[in-house]
Amino acid sequence: MTHKGVAAALAAAMLFGISTPLAKALLGTLDPWLLAGSLYLGSGLGLAALRLLTPGSGVRLARSDLPWLAGAIVSGGIVAPVLLMIGLAGSSAGTASLLLNAEAVFTALLAWIVFRENADRRIVAGMGAIVAGAVALSWPGPQAPLEASGPALAILAACLCWGIDNNLTRKVSLADPLTIAAIKGLAAGSINVLLALVAGATVPGVGSLALAAGLGFVGYGLSLAAFVVALRELGTARTGAYFSTAPFIGALVAVLWFSEPLTLRLIAAGLLMGLGVWLHLTERHDHRHRHEAIEHDHRHTHDEHHRHHDGAEPDEPHAHPHRHRPLLHSHPHYPDAHHRHDH
Protein backbone atom coordinates (compact mmCIF):
# COMPACT_ATOMS: atom_id res chain seq x y z
CA MET A 1 0.00 0.00 0.00
CA THR A 2 3.00 2.34 0.31
CA HIS A 3 3.44 2.26 -3.46
CA LYS A 4 1.62 5.23 -4.97
CA GLY A 5 0.45 3.17 -7.94
CA VAL A 6 -1.31 0.67 -5.68
CA ALA A 7 -2.87 3.49 -3.66
CA ALA A 8 -4.02 5.22 -6.87
CA ALA A 9 -5.56 2.03 -8.29
CA LEU A 10 -7.47 1.24 -5.12
CA ALA A 11 -8.56 4.89 -4.81
CA ALA A 12 -9.90 4.73 -8.37
CA ALA A 13 -11.81 1.54 -7.52
CA MET A 14 -13.17 3.04 -4.30
CA LEU A 15 -14.41 6.25 -5.93
CA PHE A 16 -16.03 4.38 -8.81
CA GLY A 17 -17.46 1.70 -6.54
CA ILE A 18 -19.04 4.25 -4.20
CA SER A 19 -20.57 6.08 -7.17
CA THR A 20 -22.40 3.01 -8.49
CA PRO A 21 -25.14 2.70 -5.81
CA LEU A 22 -25.47 6.49 -5.76
CA ALA A 23 -25.92 6.57 -9.54
CA LYS A 24 -28.55 3.84 -9.22
CA ALA A 25 -30.56 6.18 -6.99
CA LEU A 26 -30.66 8.71 -9.87
CA LEU A 27 -32.16 6.25 -12.37
CA GLY A 28 -35.64 7.18 -11.22
CA THR A 29 -35.25 10.68 -12.63
CA LEU A 30 -32.82 10.20 -15.55
CA ASP A 31 -32.88 7.92 -18.58
CA PRO A 32 -30.03 5.35 -18.24
CA TRP A 33 -28.25 6.49 -21.40
CA LEU A 34 -28.64 10.16 -20.50
CA LEU A 35 -27.39 9.41 -16.99
CA ALA A 36 -24.28 7.70 -18.38
CA GLY A 37 -23.59 10.71 -20.62
CA SER A 38 -24.19 13.17 -17.78
CA LEU A 39 -21.77 11.31 -15.53
CA TYR A 40 -19.05 11.39 -18.21
CA LEU A 41 -19.75 15.03 -19.09
CA GLY A 42 -19.73 16.06 -15.43
CA SER A 43 -16.37 14.38 -14.99
CA GLY A 44 -14.94 16.19 -18.01
CA LEU A 45 -16.26 19.62 -17.02
CA GLY A 46 -15.14 19.21 -13.39
CA LEU A 47 -11.64 18.07 -14.28
CA ALA A 48 -11.25 20.80 -16.91
CA ALA A 49 -12.16 23.38 -14.27
CA LEU A 50 -9.75 21.79 -11.80
CA ARG A 51 -6.96 21.89 -14.38
CA LEU A 52 -7.63 25.60 -15.07
CA LEU A 53 -7.37 26.31 -11.33
CA THR A 54 -4.01 24.52 -11.13
CA PRO A 55 -2.16 25.62 -14.29
CA GLY A 56 1.32 24.44 -15.14
CA SER A 57 1.34 21.42 -12.83
CA GLY A 58 1.05 18.68 -15.45
CA VAL A 59 2.93 17.36 -18.47
CA ARG A 60 1.31 18.27 -21.77
CA LEU A 61 0.20 15.62 -24.21
CA ALA A 62 2.73 15.17 -27.00
CA ARG A 63 1.63 15.08 -30.62
CA SER A 64 2.59 11.40 -30.72
CA ASP A 65 0.13 10.75 -27.87
CA LEU A 66 -2.92 11.97 -29.78
CA PRO A 67 -3.57 8.83 -31.89
CA TRP A 68 -3.45 6.66 -28.76
CA LEU A 69 -5.80 8.98 -26.88
CA ALA A 70 -8.17 9.24 -29.84
CA GLY A 71 -8.29 5.46 -30.07
CA ALA A 72 -9.04 5.20 -26.35
CA ILE A 73 -11.86 7.75 -26.59
CA VAL A 74 -13.47 6.08 -29.61
CA SER A 75 -13.14 2.58 -28.19
CA GLY A 76 -14.02 3.19 -24.54
CA GLY A 77 -15.98 6.42 -24.62
CA ILE A 78 -18.10 6.08 -27.75
CA VAL A 79 -18.33 2.49 -29.04
CA ALA A 80 -18.38 0.68 -25.68
CA PRO A 81 -21.32 2.63 -24.14
CA VAL A 82 -23.42 2.13 -27.29
CA LEU A 83 -22.70 -1.62 -27.25
CA LEU A 84 -23.56 -1.70 -23.55
CA MET A 85 -26.91 0.00 -24.15
CA ILE A 86 -27.71 -2.53 -26.90
CA GLY A 87 -26.81 -5.35 -24.57
CA LEU A 88 -28.71 -3.98 -21.60
CA ALA A 89 -31.87 -3.63 -23.70
CA GLY A 90 -32.09 -7.40 -24.09
CA SER A 91 -30.37 -8.77 -20.98
CA SER A 92 -31.31 -9.23 -17.36
CA ALA A 93 -29.56 -7.09 -14.76
CA GLY A 94 -27.85 -10.17 -13.29
CA THR A 95 -26.52 -11.29 -16.65
CA ALA A 96 -25.25 -7.80 -17.48
CA SER A 97 -23.46 -7.49 -14.12
CA LEU A 98 -21.80 -10.87 -14.61
CA LEU A 99 -20.68 -10.13 -18.16
CA LEU A 100 -19.24 -6.72 -17.24
CA ASN A 101 -16.60 -8.53 -15.19
CA ALA A 102 -15.06 -9.55 -18.52
CA GLU A 103 -13.53 -6.06 -18.81
CA ALA A 104 -10.77 -6.94 -16.34
CA VAL A 105 -10.08 -10.20 -18.16
CA PHE A 106 -9.87 -8.55 -21.58
CA THR A 107 -7.69 -5.77 -20.15
CA ALA A 108 -5.21 -8.24 -18.68
CA LEU A 109 -5.15 -10.56 -21.71
CA LEU A 110 -4.50 -7.67 -24.10
CA ALA A 111 -1.79 -6.32 -21.80
CA TRP A 112 -0.07 -9.70 -21.55
CA ILE A 113 -0.48 -10.98 -25.11
CA VAL A 114 -0.60 -7.89 -27.35
CA PHE A 115 1.37 -5.29 -25.37
CA ARG A 116 3.84 -7.81 -23.89
CA GLU A 117 3.43 -6.80 -20.24
CA ASN A 118 5.03 -9.30 -17.90
CA ALA A 119 2.97 -11.49 -15.58
CA ASP A 120 4.08 -14.28 -13.26
CA ARG A 121 1.95 -17.03 -11.74
CA ARG A 122 1.28 -15.01 -8.60
CA ILE A 123 -0.18 -12.10 -10.58
CA VAL A 124 -2.28 -14.42 -12.75
CA ALA A 125 -3.57 -16.22 -9.64
CA GLY A 126 -4.40 -12.90 -7.99
CA MET A 127 -6.23 -11.73 -11.09
CA GLY A 128 -8.17 -14.98 -11.15
CA ALA A 129 -9.20 -14.63 -7.50
CA ILE A 130 -10.40 -11.05 -8.00
CA VAL A 131 -12.41 -11.97 -11.10
CA ALA A 132 -13.86 -14.99 -9.28
CA GLY A 133 -14.96 -12.64 -6.50
CA ALA A 134 -16.62 -10.35 -9.02
CA VAL A 135 -18.38 -13.31 -10.63
CA ALA A 136 -19.58 -14.57 -7.23
CA LEU A 137 -20.90 -11.09 -6.45
CA SER A 138 -22.89 -10.75 -9.68
CA TRP A 139 -23.86 -14.33 -10.54
CA PRO A 140 -27.55 -14.25 -11.51
CA GLY A 141 -28.31 -17.65 -9.96
CA PRO A 142 -30.26 -20.63 -11.31
CA GLN A 143 -33.44 -18.57 -11.73
CA ALA A 144 -31.76 -16.27 -14.24
CA PRO A 145 -29.48 -18.32 -16.49
CA LEU A 146 -26.90 -16.61 -18.65
CA GLU A 147 -28.29 -15.74 -22.08
CA ALA A 148 -26.13 -16.98 -24.96
CA SER A 149 -27.55 -14.38 -27.32
CA GLY A 150 -26.88 -11.21 -29.26
CA PRO A 151 -27.34 -8.88 -26.25
CA ALA A 152 -24.83 -10.89 -24.21
CA LEU A 153 -22.33 -10.74 -27.06
CA ALA A 154 -22.88 -6.97 -27.29
CA ILE A 155 -21.96 -6.58 -23.59
CA LEU A 156 -18.87 -8.73 -24.07
CA ALA A 157 -17.91 -6.58 -27.07
CA ALA A 158 -18.29 -3.48 -24.88
CA CYS A 159 -15.95 -5.04 -22.31
CA LEU A 160 -13.42 -5.77 -25.07
CA CYS A 161 -13.61 -2.12 -26.16
CA TRP A 162 -12.97 -0.97 -22.58
CA GLY A 163 -10.05 -3.37 -22.38
CA ILE A 164 -8.62 -1.77 -25.52
CA ASP A 165 -9.31 1.67 -24.01
CA ASN A 166 -7.36 0.80 -20.86
CA ASN A 167 -4.35 -0.45 -22.79
CA LEU A 168 -4.31 2.53 -25.16
CA THR A 169 -4.65 4.96 -22.24
CA ARG A 170 -1.54 3.47 -20.71
CA LYS A 171 0.35 4.62 -23.80
CA VAL A 172 -0.32 8.26 -22.82
CA SER A 173 -0.17 7.82 -19.04
CA LEU A 174 3.04 9.86 -18.66
CA ALA A 175 1.06 12.98 -19.55
CA ASP A 176 -1.02 14.93 -17.03
CA PRO A 177 -3.77 12.59 -15.71
CA LEU A 178 -6.24 15.45 -15.17
CA THR A 179 -5.92 16.51 -18.81
CA ILE A 180 -6.30 12.95 -20.09
CA ALA A 181 -9.35 12.27 -17.92
CA ALA A 182 -10.91 15.65 -18.78
CA ILE A 183 -10.58 15.10 -22.54
CA LYS A 184 -12.01 11.59 -22.29
CA GLY A 185 -14.90 12.78 -20.12
CA LEU A 186 -15.79 15.74 -22.32
CA ALA A 187 -15.66 13.71 -25.54
CA ALA A 188 -17.51 10.65 -24.24
CA GLY A 189 -20.03 12.70 -22.27
CA SER A 190 -20.94 15.04 -25.11
CA ILE A 191 -21.42 12.21 -27.60
CA ASN A 192 -23.44 10.02 -25.24
CA VAL A 193 -25.70 12.89 -24.14
CA LEU A 194 -26.33 13.71 -27.79
CA LEU A 195 -27.07 10.06 -28.63
CA ALA A 196 -29.43 9.78 -25.65
CA LEU A 197 -31.36 12.87 -26.74
CA VAL A 198 -31.57 11.61 -30.32
CA ALA A 199 -32.90 8.31 -28.98
CA GLY A 200 -35.72 10.19 -27.25
CA ALA A 201 -34.51 10.63 -23.67
CA THR A 202 -36.47 13.18 -21.66
CA VAL A 203 -34.47 16.06 -20.24
CA PRO A 204 -34.98 16.17 -16.43
CA GLY A 205 -34.76 19.14 -14.09
CA VAL A 206 -31.57 21.11 -13.50
CA GLY A 207 -31.22 19.66 -10.01
CA SER A 208 -31.05 16.07 -11.25
CA LEU A 209 -28.54 16.97 -13.94
CA ALA A 210 -26.38 18.83 -11.40
CA LEU A 211 -26.39 15.83 -9.05
CA ALA A 212 -25.39 13.53 -11.91
CA ALA A 213 -22.62 15.90 -13.02
CA GLY A 214 -21.26 16.22 -9.48
CA LEU A 215 -21.32 12.47 -8.98
CA GLY A 216 -19.60 12.03 -12.34
CA PHE A 217 -16.83 14.44 -11.35
CA VAL A 218 -15.99 12.41 -8.25
CA GLY A 219 -16.91 8.85 -9.21
CA TYR A 220 -15.79 9.00 -12.84
CA GLY A 221 -13.46 11.99 -13.22
CA LEU A 222 -11.26 11.78 -10.14
CA SER A 223 -11.45 8.00 -10.38
CA LEU A 224 -10.19 8.06 -13.97
CA ALA A 225 -7.38 10.47 -13.10
CA ALA A 226 -6.25 8.10 -10.32
CA PHE A 227 -6.58 5.20 -12.76
CA VAL A 228 -4.20 6.93 -15.21
CA VAL A 229 -1.64 7.42 -12.42
CA ALA A 230 -1.92 3.72 -11.58
CA LEU A 231 -1.45 2.76 -15.26
CA ARG A 232 1.78 4.75 -15.28
CA GLU A 233 3.09 3.17 -12.08
CA LEU A 234 1.79 -0.43 -12.20
CA GLY A 235 1.05 -1.29 -15.79
CA THR A 236 -2.32 -2.14 -17.30
CA ALA A 237 -3.02 -5.66 -16.04
CA ARG A 238 -2.24 -4.94 -12.37
CA THR A 239 -4.21 -1.69 -12.44
CA GLY A 240 -7.17 -3.51 -13.98
CA ALA A 241 -7.00 -6.17 -11.29
CA TYR A 242 -7.07 -3.68 -8.43
CA PHE A 243 -9.86 -1.73 -10.14
CA SER A 244 -11.92 -4.92 -10.38
CA THR A 245 -12.61 -4.60 -6.66
CA ALA A 246 -14.98 -1.70 -7.44
CA PRO A 247 -18.13 -3.93 -7.59
CA PHE A 248 -17.40 -5.25 -4.09
CA ILE A 249 -16.90 -1.71 -2.78
CA GLY A 250 -20.19 -0.66 -4.37
CA ALA A 251 -22.01 -3.62 -2.83
CA LEU A 252 -20.50 -2.86 0.57
CA VAL A 253 -21.67 0.75 0.33
CA ALA A 254 -25.14 -0.52 -0.55
CA VAL A 255 -25.13 -2.63 2.63
CA LEU A 256 -23.83 0.12 4.92
CA TRP A 257 -25.65 3.10 3.40
CA PHE A 258 -28.83 1.69 1.87
CA SER A 259 -29.30 -1.12 4.42
CA GLU A 260 -29.23 -3.86 1.84
CA PRO A 261 -28.77 -7.37 3.32
CA LEU A 262 -25.31 -8.77 4.01
CA THR A 263 -25.33 -12.04 2.08
CA LEU A 264 -23.05 -15.06 1.88
CA ARG A 265 -22.39 -14.05 -1.73
CA LEU A 266 -21.01 -10.69 -0.63
CA ILE A 267 -18.85 -12.31 2.05
CA ALA A 268 -17.49 -14.88 -0.43
CA ALA A 269 -16.75 -12.15 -2.97
CA GLY A 270 -14.92 -10.11 -0.34
CA LEU A 271 -12.76 -13.07 0.68
CA LEU A 272 -11.86 -13.92 -2.92
CA MET A 273 -11.07 -10.31 -3.80
CA GLY A 274 -9.11 -9.87 -0.59
CA LEU A 275 -7.02 -12.93 -1.50
CA GLY A 276 -6.39 -11.54 -4.98
CA VAL A 277 -5.37 -8.11 -3.71
CA TRP A 278 -3.09 -9.73 -1.12
CA LEU A 279 -1.37 -11.79 -3.83
CA HIS A 280 -0.73 -8.60 -5.79
CA LEU A 281 0.36 -6.55 -2.79
CA THR A 282 2.90 -9.18 -1.76
CA GLU A 283 4.36 -9.56 -5.25
CA ARG A 284 8.13 -9.17 -5.47
CA HIS A 285 9.41 -8.95 -9.03
CA ASP A 286 13.19 -8.67 -8.88
CA HIS A 287 15.76 -9.54 -11.53
CA ARG A 288 18.71 -8.09 -13.38
CA HIS A 289 17.40 -5.96 -16.24
CA ARG A 290 18.68 -3.46 -18.77
CA HIS A 291 17.26 0.01 -19.43
CA GLU A 292 17.75 1.15 -23.00
CA ALA A 293 18.37 4.82 -23.77
CA ILE A 294 15.09 6.73 -23.89
CA GLU A 295 13.99 10.36 -23.93
CA HIS A 296 10.62 11.41 -22.54
CA ASP A 297 8.82 13.89 -20.28
CA HIS A 298 6.95 13.23 -17.03
CA ARG A 299 6.80 14.30 -13.39
CA HIS A 300 9.61 12.67 -11.44
CA THR A 301 11.92 12.83 -8.46
CA HIS A 302 15.62 12.11 -8.57
CA ASP A 303 15.55 8.41 -7.83
CA GLU A 304 18.02 5.90 -9.21
CA HIS A 305 16.46 6.19 -12.67
CA HIS A 306 16.71 10.00 -12.83
CA ARG A 307 20.32 11.13 -12.35
CA HIS A 308 20.31 13.60 -15.21
CA HIS A 309 21.02 16.95 -13.49
CA ASP A 310 24.46 18.47 -13.16
CA GLY A 311 25.12 20.71 -10.17
CA ALA A 312 22.25 21.95 -7.98
CA GLU A 313 19.07 19.93 -8.41
CA PRO A 314 15.75 21.80 -8.77
CA ASP A 315 12.69 21.40 -6.58
CA GLU A 316 11.00 18.01 -6.67
CA PRO A 317 8.85 16.64 -8.09
CA HIS A 318 9.18 18.43 -11.39
CA ALA A 319 8.69 17.72 -15.08
CA HIS A 320 10.85 18.39 -18.11
CA PRO A 321 12.11 16.45 -21.14
CA HIS A 322 15.02 14.28 -20.03
CA ARG A 323 17.15 11.46 -21.40
CA HIS A 324 17.82 8.14 -19.70
CA ARG A 325 21.23 6.62 -20.36
CA PRO A 326 21.53 2.86 -20.77
CA LEU A 327 21.59 1.19 -17.36
CA LEU A 328 21.97 -2.37 -16.14
CA HIS A 329 20.95 -3.17 -12.56
CA SER A 330 18.68 -5.21 -10.32
CA HIS A 331 15.92 -4.15 -7.94
CA PRO A 332 12.23 -4.92 -7.23
CA HIS A 333 9.99 -3.20 -9.77
CA TYR A 334 6.59 -3.06 -11.45
CA PRO A 335 6.03 -2.80 -15.23
CA ASP A 336 5.93 0.99 -14.92
CA ALA A 337 7.04 3.59 -17.45
CA HIS A 338 10.70 2.68 -16.93
CA HIS A 339 10.35 -1.10 -16.78
CA ARG A 340 8.63 -2.21 -19.97
CA HIS A 341 11.40 -4.61 -20.87
CA ASP A 342 11.11 -8.14 -22.22
CA HIS A 343 11.31 -11.12 -19.90
Coordinates of C-alpha atoms in Angstrom, one line a residue:
M1 CA 0.0 0.0 0.0
T2 CA 3.0 2.3 0.3
H3 CA 3.4 2.3 -3.5
K4 CA 1.6 5.2 -5.0
G5 CA 0.4 3.2 -7.9
V6 CA -1.3 0.7 -5.7
A7 CA -2.9 3.5 -3.7
A8 CA -4.0 5.2 -6.9
A9 CA -5.6 2.0 -8.3
L10 CA -7.5 1.2 -5.1
A11 CA -8.6 4.9 -4.8
A12 CA -9.9 4.7 -8.4
A13 CA -11.8 1.5 -7.5
M14 CA -13.2 3.0 -4.3
L15 CA -14.4 6.2 -5.9
F16 CA -16.0 4.4 -8.8
G17 CA -17.5 1.7 -6.5
I18 CA -19.0 4.3 -4.2
S19 CA -20.6 6.1 -7.2
T20 CA -22.4 3.0 -8.5
P21 CA -25.1 2.7 -5.8
L22 CA -25.5 6.5 -5.8
A23 CA -25.9 6.6 -9.5
K24 CA -28.5 3.8 -9.2
A25 CA -30.6 6.2 -7.0
L26 CA -30.7 8.7 -9.9
L27 CA -32.2 6.2 -12.4
G28 CA -35.6 7.2 -11.2
T29 CA -35.2 10.7 -12.6
L30 CA -32.8 10.2 -15.6
D31 CA -32.9 7.9 -18.6
P32 CA -30.0 5.3 -18.2
W33 CA -28.3 6.5 -21.4
L34 CA -28.6 10.2 -20.5
L35 CA -27.4 9.4 -17.0
A36 CA -24.3 7.7 -18.4
G37 CA -23.6 10.7 -20.6
S38 CA -24.2 13.2 -17.8
L39 CA -21.8 11.3 -15.5
Y40 CA -19.1 11.4 -18.2
L41 CA -19.8 15.0 -19.1
G42 CA -19.7 16.1 -15.4
S43 CA -16.4 14.4 -15.0
G44 CA -14.9 16.2 -18.0
L45 CA -16.3 19.6 -17.0
G46 CA -15.1 19.2 -13.4
L47 CA -11.6 18.1 -14.3
A48 CA -11.3 20.8 -16.9
A49 CA -12.2 23.4 -14.3
L50 CA -9.7 21.8 -11.8
R51 CA -7.0 21.9 -14.4
L52 CA -7.6 25.6 -15.1
L53 CA -7.4 26.3 -11.3
T54 CA -4.0 24.5 -11.1
P55 CA -2.2 25.6 -14.3
G56 CA 1.3 24.4 -15.1
S57 CA 1.3 21.4 -12.8
G58 CA 1.1 18.7 -15.4
V59 CA 2.9 17.4 -18.5
R60 CA 1.3 18.3 -21.8
L61 CA 0.2 15.6 -24.2
A62 CA 2.7 15.2 -27.0
R63 CA 1.6 15.1 -30.6
S64 CA 2.6 11.4 -30.7
D65 CA 0.1 10.7 -27.9
L66 CA -2.9 12.0 -29.8
P67 CA -3.6 8.8 -31.9
W68 CA -3.4 6.7 -28.8
L69 CA -5.8 9.0 -26.9
A70 CA -8.2 9.2 -29.8
G71 CA -8.3 5.5 -30.1
A72 CA -9.0 5.2 -26.3
I73 CA -11.9 7.8 -26.6
V74 CA -13.5 6.1 -29.6
S75 CA -13.1 2.6 -28.2
G76 CA -14.0 3.2 -24.5
G77 CA -16.0 6.4 -24.6
I78 CA -18.1 6.1 -27.8
V79 CA -18.3 2.5 -29.0
A80 CA -18.4 0.7 -25.7
P81 CA -21.3 2.6 -24.1
V82 CA -23.4 2.1 -27.3
L83 CA -22.7 -1.6 -27.2
L84 CA -23.6 -1.7 -23.6
M85 CA -26.9 0.0 -24.1
I86 CA -27.7 -2.5 -26.9
G87 CA -26.8 -5.3 -24.6
L88 CA -28.7 -4.0 -21.6
A89 CA -31.9 -3.6 -23.7
G90 CA -32.1 -7.4 -24.1
S91 CA -30.4 -8.8 -21.0
S92 CA -31.3 -9.2 -17.4
A93 CA -29.6 -7.1 -14.8
G94 CA -27.9 -10.2 -13.3
T95 CA -26.5 -11.3 -16.7
A96 CA -25.3 -7.8 -17.5
S97 CA -23.5 -7.5 -14.1
L98 CA -21.8 -10.9 -14.6
L99 CA -20.7 -10.1 -18.2
L100 CA -19.2 -6.7 -17.2
N101 CA -16.6 -8.5 -15.2
A102 CA -15.1 -9.5 -18.5
E103 CA -13.5 -6.1 -18.8
A104 CA -10.8 -6.9 -16.3
V105 CA -10.1 -10.2 -18.2
F106 CA -9.9 -8.6 -21.6
T107 CA -7.7 -5.8 -20.1
A108 CA -5.2 -8.2 -18.7
L109 CA -5.2 -10.6 -21.7
L110 CA -4.5 -7.7 -24.1
A111 CA -1.8 -6.3 -21.8
W112 CA -0.1 -9.7 -21.6
I113 CA -0.5 -11.0 -25.1
V114 CA -0.6 -7.9 -27.3
F115 CA 1.4 -5.3 -25.4
R116 CA 3.8 -7.8 -23.9
E117 CA 3.4 -6.8 -20.2
N118 CA 5.0 -9.3 -17.9
A119 CA 3.0 -11.5 -15.6
D120 CA 4.1 -14.3 -13.3
R121 CA 2.0 -17.0 -11.7
R122 CA 1.3 -15.0 -8.6
I123 CA -0.2 -12.1 -10.6
V124 CA -2.3 -14.4 -12.8
A125 CA -3.6 -16.2 -9.6
G126 CA -4.4 -12.9 -8.0
M127 CA -6.2 -11.7 -11.1
G128 CA -8.2 -15.0 -11.2
A129 CA -9.2 -14.6 -7.5
I130 CA -10.4 -11.0 -8.0
V131 CA -12.4 -12.0 -11.1
A132 CA -13.9 -15.0 -9.3
G133 CA -15.0 -12.6 -6.5
A134 CA -16.6 -10.3 -9.0
V135 CA -18.4 -13.3 -10.6
A136 CA -19.6 -14.6 -7.2
L137 CA -20.9 -11.1 -6.5
S138 CA -22.9 -10.8 -9.7
W139 CA -23.9 -14.3 -10.5
P140 CA -27.5 -14.3 -11.5
G141 CA -28.3 -17.6 -10.0
P142 CA -30.3 -20.6 -11.3
Q143 CA -33.4 -18.6 -11.7
A144 CA -31.8 -16.3 -14.2
P145 CA -29.5 -18.3 -16.5
L146 CA -26.9 -16.6 -18.7
E147 CA -28.3 -15.7 -22.1
A148 CA -26.1 -17.0 -25.0
S149 CA -27.6 -14.4 -27.3
G150 CA -26.9 -11.2 -29.3
P151 CA -27.3 -8.9 -26.2
A152 CA -24.8 -10.9 -24.2
L153 CA -22.3 -10.7 -27.1
A154 CA -22.9 -7.0 -27.3
I155 CA -22.0 -6.6 -23.6
L156 CA -18.9 -8.7 -24.1
A157 CA -17.9 -6.6 -27.1
A158 CA -18.3 -3.5 -24.9
C159 CA -15.9 -5.0 -22.3
L160 CA -13.4 -5.8 -25.1
C161 CA -13.6 -2.1 -26.2
W162 CA -13.0 -1.0 -22.6
G163 CA -10.0 -3.4 -22.4
I164 CA -8.6 -1.8 -25.5
D165 CA -9.3 1.7 -24.0
N166 CA -7.4 0.8 -20.9
N167 CA -4.3 -0.5 -22.8
L168 CA -4.3 2.5 -25.2
T169 CA -4.6 5.0 -22.2
R170 CA -1.5 3.5 -20.7
K171 CA 0.4 4.6 -23.8
V172 CA -0.3 8.3 -22.8
S173 CA -0.2 7.8 -19.0
L174 CA 3.0 9.9 -18.7
A175 CA 1.1 13.0 -19.5
D176 CA -1.0 14.9 -17.0
P177 CA -3.8 12.6 -15.7
L178 CA -6.2 15.4 -15.2
T179 CA -5.9 16.5 -18.8
I180 CA -6.3 13.0 -20.1
A181 CA -9.4 12.3 -17.9
A182 CA -10.9 15.7 -18.8
I183 CA -10.6 15.1 -22.5
K184 CA -12.0 11.6 -22.3
G185 CA -14.9 12.8 -20.1
L186 CA -15.8 15.7 -22.3
A187 CA -15.7 13.7 -25.5
A188 CA -17.5 10.6 -24.2
G189 CA -20.0 12.7 -22.3
S190 CA -20.9 15.0 -25.1
I191 CA -21.4 12.2 -27.6
N192 CA -23.4 10.0 -25.2
V193 CA -25.7 12.9 -24.1
L194 CA -26.3 13.7 -27.8
L195 CA -27.1 10.1 -28.6
A196 CA -29.4 9.8 -25.6
L197 CA -31.4 12.9 -26.7
V198 CA -31.6 11.6 -30.3
A199 CA -32.9 8.3 -29.0
G200 CA -35.7 10.2 -27.2
A201 CA -34.5 10.6 -23.7
T202 CA -36.5 13.2 -21.7
V203 CA -34.5 16.1 -20.2
P204 CA -35.0 16.2 -16.4
G205 CA -34.8 19.1 -14.1
V206 CA -31.6 21.1 -13.5
G207 CA -31.2 19.7 -10.0
S208 CA -31.0 16.1 -11.2
L209 CA -28.5 17.0 -13.9
A210 CA -26.4 18.8 -11.4
L211 CA -26.4 15.8 -9.1
A212 CA -25.4 13.5 -11.9
A213 CA -22.6 15.9 -13.0
G214 CA -21.3 16.2 -9.5
L215 CA -21.3 12.5 -9.0
G216 CA -19.6 12.0 -12.3
F217 CA -16.8 14.4 -11.4
V218 CA -16.0 12.4 -8.2
G219 CA -16.9 8.9 -9.2
Y220 CA -15.8 9.0 -12.8
G221 CA -13.5 12.0 -13.2
L222 CA -11.3 11.8 -10.1
S223 CA -11.5 8.0 -10.4
L224 CA -10.2 8.1 -14.0
A225 CA -7.4 10.5 -13.1
A226 CA -6.3 8.1 -10.3
F227 CA -6.6 5.2 -12.8
V228 CA -4.2 6.9 -15.2
V229 CA -1.6 7.4 -12.4
A230 CA -1.9 3.7 -11.6
L231 CA -1.5 2.8 -15.3
R232 CA 1.8 4.8 -15.3
E233 CA 3.1 3.2 -12.1
L234 CA 1.8 -0.4 -12.2
G235 CA 1.0 -1.3 -15.8
T236 CA -2.3 -2.1 -17.3
A237 CA -3.0 -5.7 -16.0
R238 CA -2.2 -4.9 -12.4
T239 CA -4.2 -1.7 -12.4
G240 CA -7.2 -3.5 -14.0
A241 CA -7.0 -6.2 -11.3
Y242 CA -7.1 -3.7 -8.4
F243 CA -9.9 -1.7 -10.1
S244 CA -11.9 -4.9 -10.4
T245 CA -12.6 -4.6 -6.7
A246 CA -15.0 -1.7 -7.4
P247 CA -18.1 -3.9 -7.6
F248 CA -17.4 -5.2 -4.1
I249 CA -16.9 -1.7 -2.8
G250 CA -20.2 -0.7 -4.4
A251 CA -22.0 -3.6 -2.8
L252 CA -20.5 -2.9 0.6
V253 CA -21.7 0.7 0.3
A254 CA -25.1 -0.5 -0.5
V255 CA -25.1 -2.6 2.6
L256 CA -23.8 0.1 4.9
W257 CA -25.7 3.1 3.4
F258 CA -28.8 1.7 1.9
S259 CA -29.3 -1.1 4.4
E260 CA -29.2 -3.9 1.8
P261 CA -28.8 -7.4 3.3
L262 CA -25.3 -8.8 4.0
T263 CA -25.3 -12.0 2.1
L264 CA -23.0 -15.1 1.9
R265 CA -22.4 -14.1 -1.7
L266 CA -21.0 -10.7 -0.6
I267 CA -18.8 -12.3 2.0
A268 CA -17.5 -14.9 -0.4
A269 CA -16.7 -12.1 -3.0
G270 CA -14.9 -10.1 -0.3
L271 CA -12.8 -13.1 0.7
L272 CA -11.9 -13.9 -2.9
M273 CA -11.1 -10.3 -3.8
G274 CA -9.1 -9.9 -0.6
L275 CA -7.0 -12.9 -1.5
G276 CA -6.4 -11.5 -5.0
V277 CA -5.4 -8.1 -3.7
W278 CA -3.1 -9.7 -1.1
L279 CA -1.4 -11.8 -3.8
H280 CA -0.7 -8.6 -5.8
L281 CA 0.4 -6.6 -2.8
T282 CA 2.9 -9.2 -1.8
E283 CA 4.4 -9.6 -5.2
R284 CA 8.1 -9.2 -5.5
H285 CA 9.4 -8.9 -9.0
D286 CA 13.2 -8.7 -8.9
H287 CA 15.8 -9.5 -11.5
R288 CA 18.7 -8.1 -13.4
H289 CA 17.4 -6.0 -16.2
R290 CA 18.7 -3.5 -18.8
H291 CA 17.3 0.0 -19.4
E292 CA 17.8 1.1 -23.0
A293 CA 18.4 4.8 -23.8
I294 CA 15.1 6.7 -23.9
E295 CA 14.0 10.4 -23.9
H296 CA 10.6 11.4 -22.5
D297 CA 8.8 13.9 -20.3
H298 CA 6.9 13.2 -17.0
R299 CA 6.8 14.3 -13.4
H300 CA 9.6 12.7 -11.4
T301 CA 11.9 12.8 -8.5
H302 CA 15.6 12.1 -8.6
D303 CA 15.6 8.4 -7.8
E304 CA 18.0 5.9 -9.2
H305 CA 16.5 6.2 -12.7
H306 CA 16.7 10.0 -12.8
R307 CA 20.3 11.1 -12.4
H308 CA 20.3 13.6 -15.2
H309 CA 21.0 16.9 -13.5
D310 CA 24.5 18.5 -13.2
G311 CA 25.1 20.7 -10.2
A312 CA 22.2 21.9 -8.0
E313 CA 19.1 19.9 -8.4
P314 CA 15.8 21.8 -8.8
D315 CA 12.7 21.4 -6.6
E316 CA 11.0 18.0 -6.7
P317 CA 8.8 16.6 -8.1
H318 CA 9.2 18.4 -11.4
A319 CA 8.7 17.7 -15.1
H320 CA 10.8 18.4 -18.1
P321 CA 12.1 16.4 -21.1
H322 CA 15.0 14.3 -20.0
R323 CA 17.1 11.5 -21.4
H324 CA 17.8 8.1 -19.7
R325 CA 21.2 6.6 -20.4
P326 CA 21.5 2.9 -20.8
L327 CA 21.6 1.2 -17.4
L328 CA 22.0 -2.4 -16.1
H329 CA 20.9 -3.2 -12.6
S330 CA 18.7 -5.2 -10.3
H331 CA 15.9 -4.2 -7.9
P332 CA 12.2 -4.9 -7.2
H333 CA 10.0 -3.2 -9.8
Y334 CA 6.6 -3.1 -11.5
P335 CA 6.0 -2.8 -15.2
D336 CA 5.9 1.0 -14.9
A337 CA 7.0 3.6 -17.5
H338 CA 10.7 2.7 -16.9
H339 CA 10.3 -1.1 -16.8
R340 CA 8.6 -2.2 -20.0
H341 CA 11.4 -4.6 -20.9
D342 CA 11.1 -8.1 -22.2
H343 CA 11.3 -11.1 -19.9

